[in-house]
Amino acid sequence: MSFTALHPELGRIDATLTDLGQGLSWESVYRTRPRIELTCPECGYGVHAKLSPRRTRYFAHDPGRPPHCQLAVESADHHLLKLVLAEAIRHAGWSADLEVPAPDGSWRADVMATSVADGDRMAWEAQLSPITEDDIRMRTDRYADDGIEVCWVSSRDRVPWLCTVPAIAVRPPEPPTAAGRWMVHDGLVRFDYARGRWVQVDDVPLAAFVRWVLGHGLTFHSIGHRYRRIHLPGGNATMRRSASWTTQRSIDSEAKHEVMRQRQETAKSAREEHARKAEEHRKQVERERQRQEQERRRIEAEERRVEAEERHRLFMIEMERQRATREAQRREQERQQQEQARQEEVARRERDRQEQAAAHQWWSGVSAAQLTELLDHVAALSVAEHTSRALPGAIEGNREHAYGIAVYTGRRLYGVVRPCPQSLGQLRTSTRVFVRNAHEEALITATGLIGAALVTHFDLPDHEQTTLL
Ligand SMILES: [Zn+2]
């Protein structure tokens, strides 16, 4: 079916227009006798005027049409939408022509809107069958080559190319009629500045949408990258859209928001930079503090080391001082000992000298004869006691025998004759002592050094001089 046909005399006629666009009545083509030879503008095959059950006017191909005619295979829905678009365009004050082919055949507009004022044209395409994004972009480009804007309209639920080319999705009334209220439910958005996002608009009738587009109240706008999550009305649901129809006011609002957002981001990155620098400064201060602390500890350790060395040095000095003191004490002690020994030696010599003097005195009163007499008595006594004659070892007395004369029976000491009383301490306490008389014995025992039992006297005259006197 189609809404246009070629009249054999008048050319193109349009079933959606009251006068068919040529000042003709519907009745002049519908069920006429004889039949008017109308042809299809697409394939040139014969068509005839018809009325749908809802009394919509259209043209149908005669039986046996070629199978490739595009107009012949278009669905009733497609034709209905074209009719709705044509009526919306005419309602907006523009003229609408259906199934308008390009002079070179590069496009055929479902509905071509033409401005009555300045002749501007805009194509409106009812696209219900599936089409690839590449194909629909290519078809849009063909219009652009001829300076014609286009808006693609679909009544399908899912329209994959909705932001590839200028397009909208519409919802038909129930039941779907040209007179009913068709609504745009996708492809139109407004910018919510307060929330900084695009929101889908789904309460605009198609007729209003067409009027706004033709009146330049709506623009097909490429949405900013940061705003492509479109919010659906009444809820949190979102969908991705890279382009959509919207008002200039929303476009300006988005731009303003982007400026504000960038300003905020700049401020934020400035704050972050400031915080980063502050943190860096803090770390640097901390590093410096640690370095100073380390330096302080190093200095303290160095001071402790120097102190310890000084203590050690002082300790060594003290040790040396003590050692020197001990050495001096030892030397002093040695000196004192030497001095004592020297004094003792002097004393001993003095004693010896005195003892020798005393011995000299002691023996000075005894003549050789008297000594012989005494020795004879001793010898006699020894014979009596031991049958062994005691003989003097040496006439000269010595200190060991207290300056007396030691007498021996054989090799054995028998006793000491006449030891000097001053030197008696030299004798062993068991040594027998022989003296001339009681007077001499008294001198010996008076010392207390020799017991009386060990002293023997022979009652000899005291002194030769005395005898002589
Ligand atoms: Zn045809």
Coordinates of C-alpha atoms and ligand atoms in Angstrom, one line a residue:
M1 CA 0.0 0.0 0.0
S2 CA 1.0 3.7 -0.4
F3 CA -0.4 7.1 0.2
T4 CA 0.7 8.5 -3.1
A5 CA 0.0 7.6 -6.7
L6 CA 0.7 9.0 -10.1
H7 CA -2.4 10.5 -11.9
P8 CA -2.2 10.1 -15.7
E9 CA -2.9 13.8 -16.3
L10 CA -2.2 15.6 -13.0
G11 CA 0.9 13.7 -11.8
R12 CA 1.5 13.0 -8.1
I13 CA -1.6 12.8 -5.9
D14 CA -1.6 12.3 -2.1
A15 CA -4.4 10.4 -0.3
T16 CA -3.7 12.1 3.0
L17 CA -4.6 15.5 1.7
T18 CA -8.3 16.5 1.4
D19 CA -7.9 17.6 -2.3
L20 CA -5.2 14.9 -2.9
G21 CA -2.8 17.9 -3.4
Q22 CA -4.2 18.5 -6.9
G23 CA -7.6 20.1 -6.3
L24 CA -9.3 16.7 -6.8
S25 CA -11.9 15.0 -4.6
W26 CA -11.4 11.5 -3.3
E27 CA -14.5 10.4 -5.1
S28 CA -12.9 11.4 -8.5
V29 CA -10.3 8.6 -8.1
Y30 CA -12.1 6.2 -5.8
R31 CA -14.2 3.4 -7.4
T32 CA -14.7 5.5 -10.7
R33 CA -16.1 4.1 -13.9
P34 CA -14.2 4.0 -16.1
R35 CA -11.3 3.4 -14.0
I36 CA -8.5 6.1 -13.9
E37 CA -5.1 4.6 -14.7
L38 CA -3.2 5.4 -11.5
T39 CA 0.3 4.0 -11.1
C40 CA 2.8 3.4 -8.3
P41 CA 5.4 6.2 -8.0
E42 CA 8.0 3.5 -6.9
C43 CA 7.5 0.7 -9.4
G44 CA 5.1 2.1 -12.1
Y45 CA 2.7 -0.8 -11.6
G46 CA -1.0 -0.1 -11.6
V47 CA -2.6 0.9 -8.3
H48 CA -6.2 1.7 -7.2
A49 CA -7.7 3.9 -4.4
K50 CA -8.9 2.1 -1.3
L51 CA -10.4 2.8 2.1
S52 CA -9.2 0.9 5.2
P53 CA -11.8 -0.5 7.7
R54 CA -11.0 2.7 9.8
R55 CA -11.7 4.6 6.6
T56 CA -8.1 5.7 6.0
R57 CA -7.5 6.5 2.3
Y58 CA -4.6 4.8 0.5
F59 CA -3.6 3.2 -2.8
A60 CA -3.1 -0.5 -3.3
H61 CA -1.2 -2.3 -6.1
D62 CA -3.2 -4.1 -8.6
P63 CA -3.1 -7.9 -8.5
G64 CA 0.2 -9.4 -9.8
R65 CA 2.4 -6.6 -8.7
P66 CA 6.2 -7.0 -8.8
P67 CA 7.5 -8.4 -5.5
H68 CA 10.4 -5.9 -5.2
C69 CA 8.3 -2.7 -4.8
Q70 CA 9.3 -1.0 -1.5
L71 CA 5.9 0.7 -1.2
A72 CA 4.0 -2.5 -1.8
V73 CA 5.8 -4.4 1.0
E74 CA 5.6 -1.6 3.7
S75 CA 3.4 -2.6 6.6
A76 CA 0.2 -1.0 7.7
D77 CA 1.9 0.2 10.9
H78 CA 4.5 1.9 8.8
H79 CA 1.9 3.7 6.7
L80 CA 0.0 4.7 9.8
L81 CA 3.1 6.3 11.3
K82 CA 3.8 8.1 8.1
L83 CA 0.2 9.5 8.2
V84 CA 0.6 10.6 11.8
L85 CA 3.9 12.4 11.0
A86 CA 2.4 14.1 8.0
E87 CA -0.5 15.4 10.0
A88 CA 1.8 16.6 12.8
I89 CA 3.9 18.5 10.3
R90 CA 0.8 20.1 8.7
H91 CA -0.4 20.9 12.2
A92 CA 2.8 22.8 12.8
G93 CA 2.2 25.0 9.8
W94 CA 4.6 23.2 7.4
S95 CA 3.5 21.3 4.2
A96 CA 4.1 17.6 4.2
D97 CA 4.6 15.4 1.2
L98 CA 4.7 11.6 1.4
E99 CA 7.0 9.2 -0.3
V100 CA 9.1 11.9 -1.9
P101 CA 12.0 10.6 -4.0
A102 CA 15.3 12.4 -4.5
P103 CA 15.8 13.7 -8.1
D104 CA 18.7 11.3 -8.4
G105 CA 17.0 8.5 -6.5
S106 CA 19.6 8.6 -3.6
W107 CA 16.7 8.8 -1.1
R108 CA 13.0 8.6 -0.8
A109 CA 11.5 10.5 2.2
D110 CA 8.6 8.8 4.0
V111 CA 7.4 12.3 4.8
M112 CA 9.1 15.5 3.6
A113 CA 8.3 18.6 5.6
T114 CA 8.7 21.9 3.7
S115 CA 8.6 25.3 5.4
V116 CA 5.9 27.5 3.9
A117 CA 7.9 30.6 4.9
D118 CA 11.3 29.9 3.4
G119 CA 11.1 26.5 1.7
D120 CA 13.4 24.7 4.2
R121 CA 13.0 21.0 4.1
M122 CA 13.3 18.3 6.7
A123 CA 12.7 14.5 6.2
W124 CA 10.8 12.4 8.7
E125 CA 11.4 8.7 8.4
A126 CA 9.2 6.0 9.9
Q127 CA 11.7 3.2 10.5
L128 CA 10.0 0.1 11.9
S129 CA 12.0 -2.7 10.3
P130 CA 15.4 -3.6 11.7
I131 CA 18.3 -1.7 10.2
T132 CA 22.0 -1.6 11.0
E133 CA 23.6 1.5 12.5
D134 CA 25.9 1.7 9.4
D135 CA 23.0 1.7 7.1
I136 CA 21.0 4.3 8.9
R137 CA 24.0 6.5 9.2
M138 CA 24.6 6.1 5.5
R139 CA 21.0 7.0 4.7
T140 CA 21.2 10.1 6.9
D141 CA 24.4 11.1 5.2
R142 CA 22.6 11.0 1.8
Y143 CA 20.1 13.5 3.1
A144 CA 22.9 15.7 4.5
D145 CA 24.5 15.7 1.1
D146 CA 21.4 17.5 -0.2
G147 CA 21.3 19.8 2.8
I148 CA 18.3 18.1 4.3
E149 CA 17.9 17.3 8.0
V150 CA 16.2 14.1 9.0
C151 CA 14.6 12.6 12.1
W152 CA 14.1 8.9 12.3
V153 CA 11.0 7.7 14.2
S154 CA 10.3 4.2 15.4
S155 CA 7.4 2.7 17.4
R156 CA 9.5 -0.4 18.4
D157 CA 10.3 -1.0 22.0
R158 CA 14.1 -1.4 21.4
V159 CA 15.8 1.0 19.0
P160 CA 19.5 0.3 18.9
W161 CA 20.4 3.3 16.6
L162 CA 18.6 5.9 18.7
C163 CA 21.7 8.0 19.4
T164 CA 23.5 7.1 16.2
V165 CA 21.4 9.5 14.1
P166 CA 18.7 12.0 15.1
A167 CA 15.9 9.8 16.2
I168 CA 13.0 9.2 18.6
A169 CA 10.9 6.3 19.8
V170 CA 7.1 6.8 19.9
R171 CA 4.3 4.9 21.6
P172 CA 1.0 4.6 19.6
P173 CA -2.3 5.1 21.3
E174 CA -4.6 2.2 22.0
P175 CA -6.0 1.3 19.6
P176 CA -3.4 2.8 17.2
T177 CA -5.1 5.4 15.0
A178 CA -3.9 8.5 13.3
A179 CA -6.3 10.6 15.3
G180 CA -5.1 9.2 18.7
R181 CA -2.4 10.7 20.9
W182 CA 1.1 9.4 19.9
M183 CA 3.7 10.0 22.6
V184 CA 7.5 10.3 22.4
H185 CA 8.8 7.9 25.0
D186 CA 12.6 7.9 24.1
G187 CA 15.1 10.2 22.5
L188 CA 14.1 13.4 24.3
V189 CA 15.9 14.6 27.4
R190 CA 16.3 17.6 29.7
F191 CA 19.2 18.6 31.9
D192 CA 18.7 18.7 35.7
Y193 CA 21.3 21.3 36.7
A194 CA 20.7 20.8 40.4
R195 CA 21.5 17.1 40.2
G196 CA 24.0 17.5 37.3
R197 CA 22.4 14.9 35.0
W198 CA 20.2 14.3 32.0
V199 CA 16.7 13.0 32.6
Q200 CA 14.5 11.4 30.0
V201 CA 11.3 13.2 29.0
D202 CA 8.5 10.8 28.2
D203 CA 5.4 12.9 28.5
V204 CA 5.6 14.9 25.2
P205 CA 3.1 14.1 22.4
L206 CA 4.6 13.4 19.0
A207 CA 2.7 16.4 17.5
A208 CA 4.3 18.8 20.0
F209 CA 7.7 17.2 19.4
V210 CA 7.4 17.7 15.6
R211 CA 6.3 21.3 16.1
W212 CA 9.3 22.1 18.4
V213 CA 11.8 20.5 16.0
L214 CA 10.5 22.4 13.0
G215 CA 10.4 25.6 15.1
H216 CA 14.1 25.0 16.1
G217 CA 13.1 24.6 19.7
L218 CA 14.9 21.2 19.9
T219 CA 18.3 20.2 18.7
F220 CA 19.9 16.8 18.3
H221 CA 22.7 17.2 20.8
S222 CA 25.9 15.2 21.4
I223 CA 25.9 14.6 25.2
G224 CA 29.1 15.5 27.2
H225 CA 31.2 12.4 28.1
R226 CA 30.6 12.8 31.8
Y227 CA 26.8 13.1 31.4
R228 CA 26.0 10.0 29.3
R229 CA 24.2 8.1 32.1
I230 CA 20.6 9.2 31.4
H231 CA 18.2 8.9 34.3
L232 CA 14.7 7.6 33.6
P233 CA 11.9 9.6 35.2
G234 CA 10.5 8.3 38.5
G235 CA 13.2 6.0 39.8
N236 CA 16.9 5.3 39.9
A237 CA 17.1 3.4 36.6
T238 CA 19.6 4.8 34.1
M239 CA 20.7 4.1 30.5
R240 CA 23.6 5.1 28.3
R241 CA 23.0 7.8 25.7
S242 CA 25.7 9.6 23.7
A243 CA 23.2 11.9 21.9
S244 CA 19.6 13.0 22.2
W245 CA 17.1 15.6 21.2
T246 CA 16.9 18.4 23.8
T247 CA 16.4 22.2 24.2
Q248 CA 19.0 24.8 23.8
R249 CA 18.3 25.7 27.4
S250 CA 19.3 22.2 28.6
I251 CA 22.4 22.3 26.3
D252 CA 23.4 25.6 27.9
S253 CA 22.7 24.2 31.3
E254 CA 24.9 21.2 30.7
A255 CA 27.7 23.5 29.5
K256 CA 27.3 25.6 32.6
H257 CA 27.3 22.6 34.8
E258 CA 30.4 21.3 33.0
V259 CA 32.2 24.6 33.7
M260 CA 31.1 24.5 37.3
R261 CA 32.2 20.9 37.6
Q262 CA 35.6 21.6 36.0
R263 CA 36.0 24.6 38.4
Q264 CA 35.1 22.3 41.3
E265 CA 37.6 19.7 40.0
T266 CA 40.3 22.3 39.6
A267 CA 39.6 23.5 43.1
K268 CA 39.6 19.9 44.3
S269 CA 42.9 19.1 42.6
A270 CA 44.3 22.4 43.9
R271 CA 43.2 21.3 47.4
E272 CA 44.7 17.8 46.8
E273 CA 47.9 19.4 45.5
H274 CA 47.9 21.7 48.6
A275 CA 47.3 18.6 50.8
R276 CA 50.0 16.7 49.0
K277 CA 52.5 19.5 49.4
A278 CA 51.5 19.9 53.0
E279 CA 52.1 16.1 53.5
E280 CA 55.4 16.3 51.6
H281 CA 56.4 19.2 53.8
R282 CA 55.3 17.3 56.9
K283 CA 57.3 14.3 55.8
Q284 CA 60.3 16.5 55.1
V285 CA 60.0 18.1 58.5
E286 CA 59.7 14.6 60.0
R287 CA 62.8 13.5 58.1
E288 CA 64.7 16.6 59.3
R289 CA 63.5 15.9 62.8
Q290 CA 64.7 12.3 62.6
R291 CA 68.0 13.4 61.1
Q292 CA 68.5 15.9 63.9
E293 CA 67.5 13.2 66.4
Q294 CA 70.0 10.8 64.9
E295 CA 72.7 13.6 64.9
R296 CA 71.8 14.3 68.6
R297 CA 72.2 10.6 69.4
R298 CA 75.4 10.4 67.5
I299 CA 76.8 13.4 69.4
E300 CA 75.6 12.0 72.7
A301 CA 77.2 8.7 71.9
E302 CA 80.4 10.5 70.9
E303 CA 80.3 12.4 74.1
R304 CA 79.8 9.2 76.1
R305 CA 82.7 7.7 74.2
V306 CA 84.9 10.7 74.9
E307 CA 83.8 10.6 78.6
A308 CA 84.5 6.9 78.8
E309 CA 87.9 7.4 77.3
E310 CA 88.5 10.3 79.7
R311 CA 87.4 8.1 82.6
H312 CA 89.7 5.3 81.4
R313 CA 92.5 7.8 81.0
L314 CA 92.0 9.1 84.5
F315 CA 91.6 5.5 85.8
M316 CA 94.9 4.6 84.1
I317 CA 96.6 7.7 85.7
E318 CA 95.2 6.7 89.1
M319 CA 96.4 3.2 88.6
E320 CA 99.8 4.5 87.7
R321 CA 99.7 6.9 90.7
Q322 CA 98.8 4.0 93.0
R323 CA 101.5 1.8 91.4
A324 CA 104.0 4.6 91.9
T325 CA 102.9 5.1 95.5
R326 CA 103.2 1.4 96.1
E327 CA 106.6 1.4 94.5
A328 CA 107.7 4.4 96.6
Q329 CA 106.3 2.7 99.7
R330 CA 108.1 -0.5 98.8
R331 CA 111.4 1.4 98.3
E332 CA 110.9 3.3 101.5
Q333 CA 110.2 0.0 103.3
E334 CA 113.3 -1.4 101.7
R335 CA 115.3 1.6 102.7
Q336 CA 114.0 1.4 106.2
Q337 CA 114.8 -2.4 106.3
Q338 CA 118.3 -1.6 105.0
E339 CA 118.6 1.1 107.6
Q340 CA 117.4 -1.2 110.3
A341 CA 119.7 -3.9 109.1
R342 CA 122.6 -1.4 109.1
Q343 CA 121.7 -0.2 112.6
E344 CA 121.3 -3.8 113.7
E345 CA 124.8 -4.5 112.1
V346 CA 126.2 -1.5 114.0
A347 CA 124.5 -2.7 117.2
R348 CA 125.8 -6.2 116.6
R349 CA 129.3 -5.0 116.0
E350 CA 129.1 -2.8 119.1
R351 CA 127.8 -5.8 121.1
D352 CA 130.6 -8.0 119.7
R353 CA 133.1 -5.3 120.5
Q354 CA 131.8 -5.0 124.0
E355 CA 131.7 -8.8 124.3
Q356 CA 135.2 -9.0 123.0
A357 CA 136.3 -6.3 125.4
A358 CA 134.5 -8.0 128.3
A359 CA 136.1 -11.3 127.2
H360 CA 139.5 -9.6 127.1
Q361 CA 138.9 -8.3 130.6
W362 CA 137.5 -11.7 131.6
W363 CA 140.7 -13.5 130.5
S364 CA 143.1 -10.8 131.5
G365 CA 143.2 -12.0 135.1
V366 CA 144.1 -15.5 134.2
S367 CA 147.6 -16.6 133.5
A368 CA 148.7 -19.3 131.1
A369 CA 149.6 -21.5 134.1
Q370 CA 146.2 -21.0 135.7
L371 CA 144.6 -21.9 132.3
T372 CA 146.7 -25.0 132.1
E373 CA 145.7 -25.9 135.6
L374 CA 142.1 -25.5 134.9
L375 CA 142.3 -27.5 131.6
D376 CA 144.0 -30.2 133.5
H377 CA 141.2 -30.4 136.0
V378 CA 138.7 -30.5 133.2
A379 CA 140.6 -33.3 131.5
A380 CA 140.8 -35.2 134.8
L381 CA 137.1 -34.8 135.3
S382 CA 136.4 -36.1 131.8
V383 CA 138.6 -39.1 132.3
A384 CA 136.7 -39.8 135.5
E385 CA 133.4 -39.4 133.9
H386 CA 134.0 -40.9 130.5
T387 CA 137.5 -42.4 130.6
S388 CA 138.2 -40.0 127.8
R389 CA 140.5 -37.0 128.2
A390 CA 138.9 -33.7 127.1
L391 CA 141.2 -31.6 125.0
P392 CA 140.7 -28.0 123.9
G393 CA 139.9 -27.5 120.2
A394 CA 141.5 -24.1 120.1
I395 CA 143.0 -21.9 122.8
E396 CA 141.6 -18.7 121.3
G397 CA 138.1 -18.3 122.3
N398 CA 135.4 -17.4 119.8
R399 CA 132.0 -15.9 120.0
E400 CA 130.3 -19.2 119.3
H401 CA 131.6 -20.5 122.6
A402 CA 131.1 -17.2 124.4
Y403 CA 134.8 -16.5 124.2
G404 CA 135.5 -19.6 126.3
I405 CA 137.6 -22.6 125.3
A406 CA 135.7 -25.5 123.8
V407 CA 137.0 -28.9 125.0
Y408 CA 136.2 -32.2 123.2
T409 CA 136.2 -35.8 124.2
G410 CA 137.0 -37.2 120.8
R411 CA 134.9 -35.4 118.3
R412 CA 132.2 -34.6 120.8
L413 CA 131.9 -31.3 122.6
Y414 CA 132.5 -32.0 126.3
G415 CA 131.9 -28.4 127.4
V416 CA 133.2 -24.9 127.4
V417 CA 135.9 -23.7 129.8
R418 CA 135.4 -20.4 131.4
P419 CA 132.9 -18.7 129.0
C420 CA 132.6 -15.0 129.4
P421 CA 129.5 -14.1 131.4
Q422 CA 128.6 -11.2 129.0
S423 CA 128.5 -13.7 126.1
L424 CA 126.7 -16.6 127.7
G425 CA 123.7 -16.1 125.4
Q426 CA 125.7 -17.6 122.6
L427 CA 125.9 -21.0 124.2
R428 CA 123.4 -23.8 123.8
T429 CA 121.5 -24.2 127.0
S430 CA 122.7 -27.8 127.4
T431 CA 126.3 -26.9 127.2
R432 CA 128.4 -27.8 130.3
V433 CA 130.5 -25.0 131.7
F434 CA 133.7 -25.3 133.6
V435 CA 135.1 -22.5 135.8
R436 CA 137.8 -22.1 138.4
N437 CA 135.9 -21.5 141.5
A438 CA 132.6 -20.7 143.2
H439 CA 133.2 -17.0 142.6
E440 CA 133.3 -17.5 138.8
E441 CA 130.3 -19.9 139.1
A442 CA 128.4 -17.2 140.8
L443 CA 129.2 -14.8 138.0
I444 CA 128.0 -17.4 135.5
T445 CA 124.7 -18.4 137.2
A446 CA 124.0 -14.8 138.1
T447 CA 123.2 -14.2 134.4
G448 CA 120.4 -16.7 134.6
L449 CA 121.3 -18.0 131.2
I450 CA 123.0 -21.2 132.4
G451 CA 121.5 -23.5 135.0
A452 CA 123.7 -24.2 138.0
A453 CA 123.6 -28.0 137.3
L454 CA 125.6 -27.4 134.1
V455 CA 128.3 -25.4 135.9
T456 CA 131.3 -27.2 137.4
H457 CA 134.1 -25.4 139.4
F458 CA 137.3 -26.8 140.8
D459 CA 137.9 -24.5 143.8
L460 CA 141.0 -23.0 142.3
P461 CA 142.4 -19.8 143.7
D462 CA 140.6 -16.8 142.3
H463 CA 143.6 -14.9 140.8
E464 CA 147.2 -15.3 140.7
Q465 CA 147.6 -11.7 141.8
T466 CA 145.4 -12.4 144.8
T467 CA 147.5 -15.4 145.7
L468 CA 150.5 -13.3 145.4
L469 CA 149.0 -10.7 147.6
Ligands
ZN1 ZN 4.9 0.0 -6.4

